[in-house]
Tab-separated table of C-alpha atoms in Angstrom:
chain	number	residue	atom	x	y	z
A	110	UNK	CA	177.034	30.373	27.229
A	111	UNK	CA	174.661	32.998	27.299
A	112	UNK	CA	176.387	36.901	26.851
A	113	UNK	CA	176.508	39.157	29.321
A	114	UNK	CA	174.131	41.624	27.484
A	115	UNK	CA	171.127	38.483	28.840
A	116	UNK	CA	172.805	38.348	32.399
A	117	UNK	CA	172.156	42.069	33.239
A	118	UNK	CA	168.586	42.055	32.946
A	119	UNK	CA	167.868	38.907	35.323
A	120	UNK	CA	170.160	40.126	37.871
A	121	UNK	CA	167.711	42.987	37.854
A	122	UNK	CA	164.467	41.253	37.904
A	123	UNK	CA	165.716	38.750	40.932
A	124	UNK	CA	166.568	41.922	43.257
A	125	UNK	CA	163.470	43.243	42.240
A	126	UNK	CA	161.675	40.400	43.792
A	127	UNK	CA	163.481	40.167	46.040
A	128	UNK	CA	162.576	44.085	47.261
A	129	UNK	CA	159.092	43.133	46.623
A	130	UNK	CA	158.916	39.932	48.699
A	131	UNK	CA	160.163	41.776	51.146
A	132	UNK	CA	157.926	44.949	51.286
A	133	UNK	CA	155.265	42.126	51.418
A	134	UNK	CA	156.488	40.649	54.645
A	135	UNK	CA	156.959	43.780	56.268
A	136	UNK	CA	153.138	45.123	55.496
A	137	UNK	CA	151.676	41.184	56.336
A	138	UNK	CA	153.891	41.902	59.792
A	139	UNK	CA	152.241	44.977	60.372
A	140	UNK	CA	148.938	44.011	59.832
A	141	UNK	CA	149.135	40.777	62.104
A	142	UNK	CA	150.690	43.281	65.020
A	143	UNK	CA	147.413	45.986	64.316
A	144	UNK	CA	144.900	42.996	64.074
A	145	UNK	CA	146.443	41.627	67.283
A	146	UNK	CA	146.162	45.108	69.366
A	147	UNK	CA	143.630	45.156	72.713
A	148	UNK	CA	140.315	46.004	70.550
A	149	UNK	CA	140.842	43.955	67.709
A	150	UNK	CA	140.788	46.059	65.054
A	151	UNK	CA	142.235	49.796	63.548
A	152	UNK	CA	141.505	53.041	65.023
A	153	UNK	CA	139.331	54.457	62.167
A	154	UNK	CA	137.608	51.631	62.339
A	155	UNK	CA	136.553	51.641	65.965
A	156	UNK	CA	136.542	55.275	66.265
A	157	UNK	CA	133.310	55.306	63.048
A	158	UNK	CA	131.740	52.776	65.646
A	159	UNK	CA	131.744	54.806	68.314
A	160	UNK	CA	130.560	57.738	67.036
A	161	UNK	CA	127.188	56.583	65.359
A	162	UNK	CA	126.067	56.941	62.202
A	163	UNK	CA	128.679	58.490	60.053
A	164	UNK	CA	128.328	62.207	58.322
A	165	UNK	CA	130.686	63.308	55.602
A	166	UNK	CA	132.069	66.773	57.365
A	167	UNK	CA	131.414	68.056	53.642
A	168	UNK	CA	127.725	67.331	53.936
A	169	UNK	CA	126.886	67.193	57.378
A	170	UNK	CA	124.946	70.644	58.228
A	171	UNK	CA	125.611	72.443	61.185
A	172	UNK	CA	122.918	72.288	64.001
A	173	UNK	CA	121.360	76.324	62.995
A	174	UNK	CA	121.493	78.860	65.985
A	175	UNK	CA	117.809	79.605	67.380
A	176	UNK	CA	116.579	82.797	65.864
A	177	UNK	CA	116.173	85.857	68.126
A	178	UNK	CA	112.233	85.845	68.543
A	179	UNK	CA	110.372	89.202	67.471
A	180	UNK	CA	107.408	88.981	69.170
A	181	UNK	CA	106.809	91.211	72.333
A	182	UNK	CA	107.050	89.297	75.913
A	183	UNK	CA	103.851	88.882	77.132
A	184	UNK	CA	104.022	91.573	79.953
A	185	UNK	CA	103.169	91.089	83.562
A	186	UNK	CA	99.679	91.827	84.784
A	187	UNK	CA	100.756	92.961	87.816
A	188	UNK	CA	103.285	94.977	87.039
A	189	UNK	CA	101.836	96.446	84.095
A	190	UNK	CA	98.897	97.470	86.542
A	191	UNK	CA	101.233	99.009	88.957
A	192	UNK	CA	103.189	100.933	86.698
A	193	UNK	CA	99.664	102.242	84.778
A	194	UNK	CA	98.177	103.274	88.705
A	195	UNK	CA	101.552	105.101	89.711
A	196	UNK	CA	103.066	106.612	86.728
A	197	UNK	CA	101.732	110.107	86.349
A	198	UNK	CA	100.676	111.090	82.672
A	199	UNK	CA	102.884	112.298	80.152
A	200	UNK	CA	102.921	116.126	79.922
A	201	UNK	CA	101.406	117.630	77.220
A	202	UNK	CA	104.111	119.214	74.162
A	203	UNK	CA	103.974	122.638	74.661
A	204	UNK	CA	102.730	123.112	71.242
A	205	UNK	CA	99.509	120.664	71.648
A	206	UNK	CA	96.309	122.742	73.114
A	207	UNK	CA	95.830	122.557	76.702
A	208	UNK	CA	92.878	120.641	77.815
A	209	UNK	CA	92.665	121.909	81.692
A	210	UNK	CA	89.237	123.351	82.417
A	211	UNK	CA	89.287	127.561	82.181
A	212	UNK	CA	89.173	128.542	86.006
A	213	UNK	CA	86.323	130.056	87.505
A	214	UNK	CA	85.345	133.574	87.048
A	215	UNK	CA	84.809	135.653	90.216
A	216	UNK	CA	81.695	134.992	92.535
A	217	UNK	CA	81.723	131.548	90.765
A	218	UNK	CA	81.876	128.287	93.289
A	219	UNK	CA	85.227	126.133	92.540
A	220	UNK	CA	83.530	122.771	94.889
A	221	UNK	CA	80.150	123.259	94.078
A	222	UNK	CA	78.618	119.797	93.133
A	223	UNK	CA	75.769	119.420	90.873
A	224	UNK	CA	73.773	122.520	91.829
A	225	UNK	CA	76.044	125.612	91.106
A	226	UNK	CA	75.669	129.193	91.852
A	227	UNK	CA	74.112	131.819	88.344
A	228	UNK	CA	72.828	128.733	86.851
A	229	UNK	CA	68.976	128.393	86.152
A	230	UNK	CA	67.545	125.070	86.316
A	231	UNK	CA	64.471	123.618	84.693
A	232	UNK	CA	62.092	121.043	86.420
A	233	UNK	CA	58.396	120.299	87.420
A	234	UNK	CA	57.245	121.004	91.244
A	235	UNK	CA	54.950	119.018	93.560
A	236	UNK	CA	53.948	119.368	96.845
A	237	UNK	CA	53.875	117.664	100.133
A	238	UNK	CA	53.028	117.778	103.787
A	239	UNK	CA	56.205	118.935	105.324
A	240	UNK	CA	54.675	119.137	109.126
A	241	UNK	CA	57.288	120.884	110.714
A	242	UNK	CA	59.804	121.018	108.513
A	243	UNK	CA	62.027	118.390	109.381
A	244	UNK	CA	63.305	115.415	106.751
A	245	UNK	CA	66.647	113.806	105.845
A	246	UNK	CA	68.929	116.722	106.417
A	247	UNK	CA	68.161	115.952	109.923
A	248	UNK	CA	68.397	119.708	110.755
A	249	UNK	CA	65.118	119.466	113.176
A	250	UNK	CA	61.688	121.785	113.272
A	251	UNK	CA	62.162	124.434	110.912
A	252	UNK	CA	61.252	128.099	111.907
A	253	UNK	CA	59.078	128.450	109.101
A	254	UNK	CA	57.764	125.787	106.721
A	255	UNK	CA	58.986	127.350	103.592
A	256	UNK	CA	61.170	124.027	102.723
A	257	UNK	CA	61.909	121.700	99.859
A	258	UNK	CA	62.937	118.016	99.325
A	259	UNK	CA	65.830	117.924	97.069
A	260	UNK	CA	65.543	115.348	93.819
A	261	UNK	CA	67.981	112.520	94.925
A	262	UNK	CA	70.190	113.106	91.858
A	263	UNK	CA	70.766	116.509	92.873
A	264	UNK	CA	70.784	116.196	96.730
A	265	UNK	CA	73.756	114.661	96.447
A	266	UNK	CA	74.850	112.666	99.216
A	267	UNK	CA	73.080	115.734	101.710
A	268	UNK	CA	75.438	118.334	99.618
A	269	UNK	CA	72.158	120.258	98.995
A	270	UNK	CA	71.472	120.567	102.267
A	271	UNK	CA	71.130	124.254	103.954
A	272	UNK	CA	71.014	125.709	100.499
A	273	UNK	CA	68.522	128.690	99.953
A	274	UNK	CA	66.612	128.042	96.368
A	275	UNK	CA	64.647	130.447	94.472
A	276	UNK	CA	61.716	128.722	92.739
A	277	UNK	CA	59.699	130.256	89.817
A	278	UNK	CA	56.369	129.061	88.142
A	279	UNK	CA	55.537	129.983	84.839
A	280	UNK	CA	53.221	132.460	86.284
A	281	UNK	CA	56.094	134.692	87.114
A	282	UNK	CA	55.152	133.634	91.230
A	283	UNK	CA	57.912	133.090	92.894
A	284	UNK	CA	59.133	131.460	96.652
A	285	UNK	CA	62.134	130.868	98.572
A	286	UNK	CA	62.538	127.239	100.059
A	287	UNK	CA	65.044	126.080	101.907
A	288	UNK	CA	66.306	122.308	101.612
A	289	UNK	CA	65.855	120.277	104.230
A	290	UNK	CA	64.571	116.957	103.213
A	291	UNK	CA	65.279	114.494	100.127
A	292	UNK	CA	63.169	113.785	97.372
A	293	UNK	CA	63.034	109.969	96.611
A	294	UNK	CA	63.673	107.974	93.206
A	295	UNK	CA	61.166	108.321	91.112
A	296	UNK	CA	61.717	111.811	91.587
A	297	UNK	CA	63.824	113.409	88.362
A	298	UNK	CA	66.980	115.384	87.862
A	299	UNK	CA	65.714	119.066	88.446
A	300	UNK	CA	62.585	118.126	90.739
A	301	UNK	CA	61.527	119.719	93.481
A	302	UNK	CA	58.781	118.732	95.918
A	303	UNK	CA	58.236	121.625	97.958
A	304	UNK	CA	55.766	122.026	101.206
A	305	UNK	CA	51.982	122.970	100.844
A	306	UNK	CA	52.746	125.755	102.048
A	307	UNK	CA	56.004	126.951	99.799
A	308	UNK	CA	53.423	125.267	96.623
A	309	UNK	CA	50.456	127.600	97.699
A	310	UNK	CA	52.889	130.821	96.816
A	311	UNK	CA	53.156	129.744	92.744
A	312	UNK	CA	49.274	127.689	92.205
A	313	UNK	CA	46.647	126.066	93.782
A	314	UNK	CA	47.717	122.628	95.330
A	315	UNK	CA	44.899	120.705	93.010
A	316	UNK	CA	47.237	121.860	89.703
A	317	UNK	CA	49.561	118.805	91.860
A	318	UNK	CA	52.705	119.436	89.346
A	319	UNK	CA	53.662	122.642	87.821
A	320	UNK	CA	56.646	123.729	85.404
A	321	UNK	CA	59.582	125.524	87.170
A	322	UNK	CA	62.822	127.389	86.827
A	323	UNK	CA	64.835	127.365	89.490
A	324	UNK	CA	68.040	128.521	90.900
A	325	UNK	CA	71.212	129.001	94.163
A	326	UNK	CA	70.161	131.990	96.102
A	327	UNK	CA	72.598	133.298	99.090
A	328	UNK	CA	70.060	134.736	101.225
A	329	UNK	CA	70.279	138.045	103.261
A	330	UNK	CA	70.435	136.748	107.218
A	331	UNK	CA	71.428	138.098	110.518
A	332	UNK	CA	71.901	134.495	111.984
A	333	UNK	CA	75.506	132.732	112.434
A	334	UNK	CA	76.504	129.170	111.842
A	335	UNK	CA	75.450	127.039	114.972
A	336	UNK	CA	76.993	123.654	115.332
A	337	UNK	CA	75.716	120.285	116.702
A	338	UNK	CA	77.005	116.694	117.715
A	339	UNK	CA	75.028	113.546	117.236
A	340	UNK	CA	73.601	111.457	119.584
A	341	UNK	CA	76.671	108.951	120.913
A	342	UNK	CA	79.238	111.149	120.255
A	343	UNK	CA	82.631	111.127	122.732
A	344	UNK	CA	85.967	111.413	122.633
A	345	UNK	CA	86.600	107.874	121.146
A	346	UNK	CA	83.580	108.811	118.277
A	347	UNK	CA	81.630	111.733	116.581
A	348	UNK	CA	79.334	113.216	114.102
A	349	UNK	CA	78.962	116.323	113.493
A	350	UNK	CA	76.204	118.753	111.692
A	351	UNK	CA	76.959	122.436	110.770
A	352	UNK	CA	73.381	124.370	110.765
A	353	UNK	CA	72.148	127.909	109.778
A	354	UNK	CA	74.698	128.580	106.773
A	355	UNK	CA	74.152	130.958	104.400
A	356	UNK	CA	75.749	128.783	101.345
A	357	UNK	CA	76.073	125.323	100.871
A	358	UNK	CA	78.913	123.434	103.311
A	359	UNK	CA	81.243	121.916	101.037
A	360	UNK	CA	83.854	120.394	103.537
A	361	UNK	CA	84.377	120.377	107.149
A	362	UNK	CA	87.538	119.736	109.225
A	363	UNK	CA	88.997	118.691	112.051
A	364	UNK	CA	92.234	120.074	113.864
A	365	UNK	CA	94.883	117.257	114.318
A	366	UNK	CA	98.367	117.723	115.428
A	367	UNK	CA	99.588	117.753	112.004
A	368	UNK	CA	97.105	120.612	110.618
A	369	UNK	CA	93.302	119.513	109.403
A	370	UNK	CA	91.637	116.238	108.558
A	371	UNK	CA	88.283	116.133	106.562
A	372	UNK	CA	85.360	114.325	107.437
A	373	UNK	CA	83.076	112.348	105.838
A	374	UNK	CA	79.980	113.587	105.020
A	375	UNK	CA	76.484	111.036	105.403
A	376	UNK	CA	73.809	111.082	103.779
A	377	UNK	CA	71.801	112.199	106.539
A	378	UNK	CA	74.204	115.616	107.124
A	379	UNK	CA	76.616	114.597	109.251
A	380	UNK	CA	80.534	114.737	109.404
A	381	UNK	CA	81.645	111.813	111.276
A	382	UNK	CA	84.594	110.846	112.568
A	383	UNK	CA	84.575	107.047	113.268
A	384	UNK	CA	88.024	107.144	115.248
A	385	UNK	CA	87.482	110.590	117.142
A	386	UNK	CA	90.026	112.412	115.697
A	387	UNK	CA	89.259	115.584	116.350
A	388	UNK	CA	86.437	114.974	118.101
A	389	UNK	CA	85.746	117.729	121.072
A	390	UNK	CA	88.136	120.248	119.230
A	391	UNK	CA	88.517	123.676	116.446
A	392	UNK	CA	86.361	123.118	113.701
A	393	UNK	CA	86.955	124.600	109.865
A	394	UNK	CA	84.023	125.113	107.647
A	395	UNK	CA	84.457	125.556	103.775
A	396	UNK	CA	81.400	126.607	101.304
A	397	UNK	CA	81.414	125.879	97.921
A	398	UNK	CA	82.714	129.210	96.891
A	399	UNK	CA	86.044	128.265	99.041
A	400	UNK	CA	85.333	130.513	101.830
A	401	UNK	CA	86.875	129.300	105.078
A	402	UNK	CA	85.659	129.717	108.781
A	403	UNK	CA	87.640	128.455	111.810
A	404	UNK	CA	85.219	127.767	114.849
A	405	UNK	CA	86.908	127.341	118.532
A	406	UNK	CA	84.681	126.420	122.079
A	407	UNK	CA	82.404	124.188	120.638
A	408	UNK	CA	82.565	121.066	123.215
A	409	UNK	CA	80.897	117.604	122.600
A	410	UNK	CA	77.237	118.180	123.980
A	411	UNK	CA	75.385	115.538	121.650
A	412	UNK	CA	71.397	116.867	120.336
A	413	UNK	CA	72.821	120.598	120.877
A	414	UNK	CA	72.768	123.571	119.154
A	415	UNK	CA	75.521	125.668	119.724
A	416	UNK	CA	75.689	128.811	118.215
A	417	UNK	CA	78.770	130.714	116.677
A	418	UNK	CA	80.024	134.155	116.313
A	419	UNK	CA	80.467	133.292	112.249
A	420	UNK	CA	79.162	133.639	109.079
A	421	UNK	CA	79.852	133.261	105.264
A	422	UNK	CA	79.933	136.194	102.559
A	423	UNK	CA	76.637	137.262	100.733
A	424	UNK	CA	77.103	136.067	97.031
């Protein structure tokens, strides 16, 4: 008979086993009831499936944010171009040197063009046959045939017409022409081609082309402005020609109901008004020393002169 110290020990083992078997059945239970589920097999399982390739969350990198760009936006053409043709320059600091052109001493002409007033000009002259006077100004026979064509550089778009020049040869001869015609291309900056008869006063017409000086002269006269309208000219459309002024026209102006409107000047001396504003109505006159004169009663008779009671200042 075996003691009881030996029966202690096996009565152990067996409920042992017995807990073991047990724990066995239960987990082989629970696995037949998972394998059985809708799906046929565990949720990690099917889950790792689903998903795609799988990343350890340790490893995996995160997808980086984009990275703010630093290079400018292309701008827009159009806009840029608007904004450069409307906004007005930046002022200057009032420490930085001011650029503005000095203003014009007294006597001096602030819309003179090319050809300004105490300025002495160097050129060549030449001659030719003027007949009676009349060329590209369109001013008509001239009273006398001391008259010039103009270089076309500094005719200017008929801005030299009417003006009173002073010519001098080397000779110390001098003669005052009047400009009334143009001077073609090939003639030069400073050129004059002046009549036989204005030539005759500084050489002989066989020396052809002479050295001269030359320069703006307002002329002593007892005559007034006249004015004249162009052939076609009515209510609905005009041109019109100032004559007989002492300095060179600069601007003239129509009266509107809103105050004056300038006209564009041709190059064959006329102010037109393609619309007919103003056409019929007060006139304003402007040399190029800034001088202003207002001319009423001067009605729309095209091809004639009409006279006024006005004048500019002697410079």
């Amino acid at each position: 008979m075996a003691s009881a110290s030996h029966r202690r020990p096996l009565r152990k083992r067996r409920t042992a086993l017995v807990w073991a078997v047990a724990v066995a059945a239960v987990g082989l239970l629970v696995s037949l009831v998972i394998a059985l589920r809708p799906g046929g097999e565990p949720d990690t399982v099917r889950t790792a499936a689903g998903a795609g390739p799988s990343t350890s969350p340790t490893t995996r990198k995160p997808t980086p944010a984009p990275k703010p760009s630093t290079a400018s936006p292309t701008p827009r053409r159009t806009r840029a171009t608007a904004v450069s043709a409307t906004t007005p320059p930046a002022r200057p600091s009032p420490a930085a040197p001011r650029s503005s052109a000095p203003r014009p001493a007294s006597g001096a002409a602030p819309l003179a063009g090319r050809i300004k007033p105490g300025t002495t000009y160097d050129g060549v002259a030449t001659h030719y046959d003027a007949k009676d006077g009349d060329g590209a100004c369109l001013y008509g026979p001239s009273p006398d045939l001391m008259v010039a064509a103009m270089n076309h550089t500094d005719y200017e778009t008929s801005q030299a017409c009417g003006a009173y020049i002073l010519v001098r040869a080397a000779s110390g001869a001098s003669v005052t022409v009047r400009i009334t015609n143009e001077c073609p291309l090939p003639c030069a900056p400073g050129q004059l081609d002046l009549s036989k008869e204005a030539f005759a006063k500084l050489a002989g017409l066989s020396a052809g082309r002479i050295p001269i000086t030359w320069s703006l002269l307002s002329p002593s006269t007892s005559d007034t402005v006249s004015v004249r309208y162009k052939t076609g000219s009515s209510r609905h459309w005009c041109g019109i020609q100032a004559l007989g002024h002492r300095n060179p026209l600069a601007r003239l102006e129509v009266r509107t109901g809103t105050g004056w409107s300038r006209l564009t000047r041709t190059e064959y001396n006329y102010f037109l008004s393609p619309d007919g504003t103003g056409c019929g109505g007060s006139l304003r006159l402007t040399d190029i020393y800034g001088e202003q004169l207002t001319v009423d009663g001067v009605t729309i008779r095209p091809d004639t002169v009409q006279p006024t009671r006005v004048q500019f200042t002697r410079r």
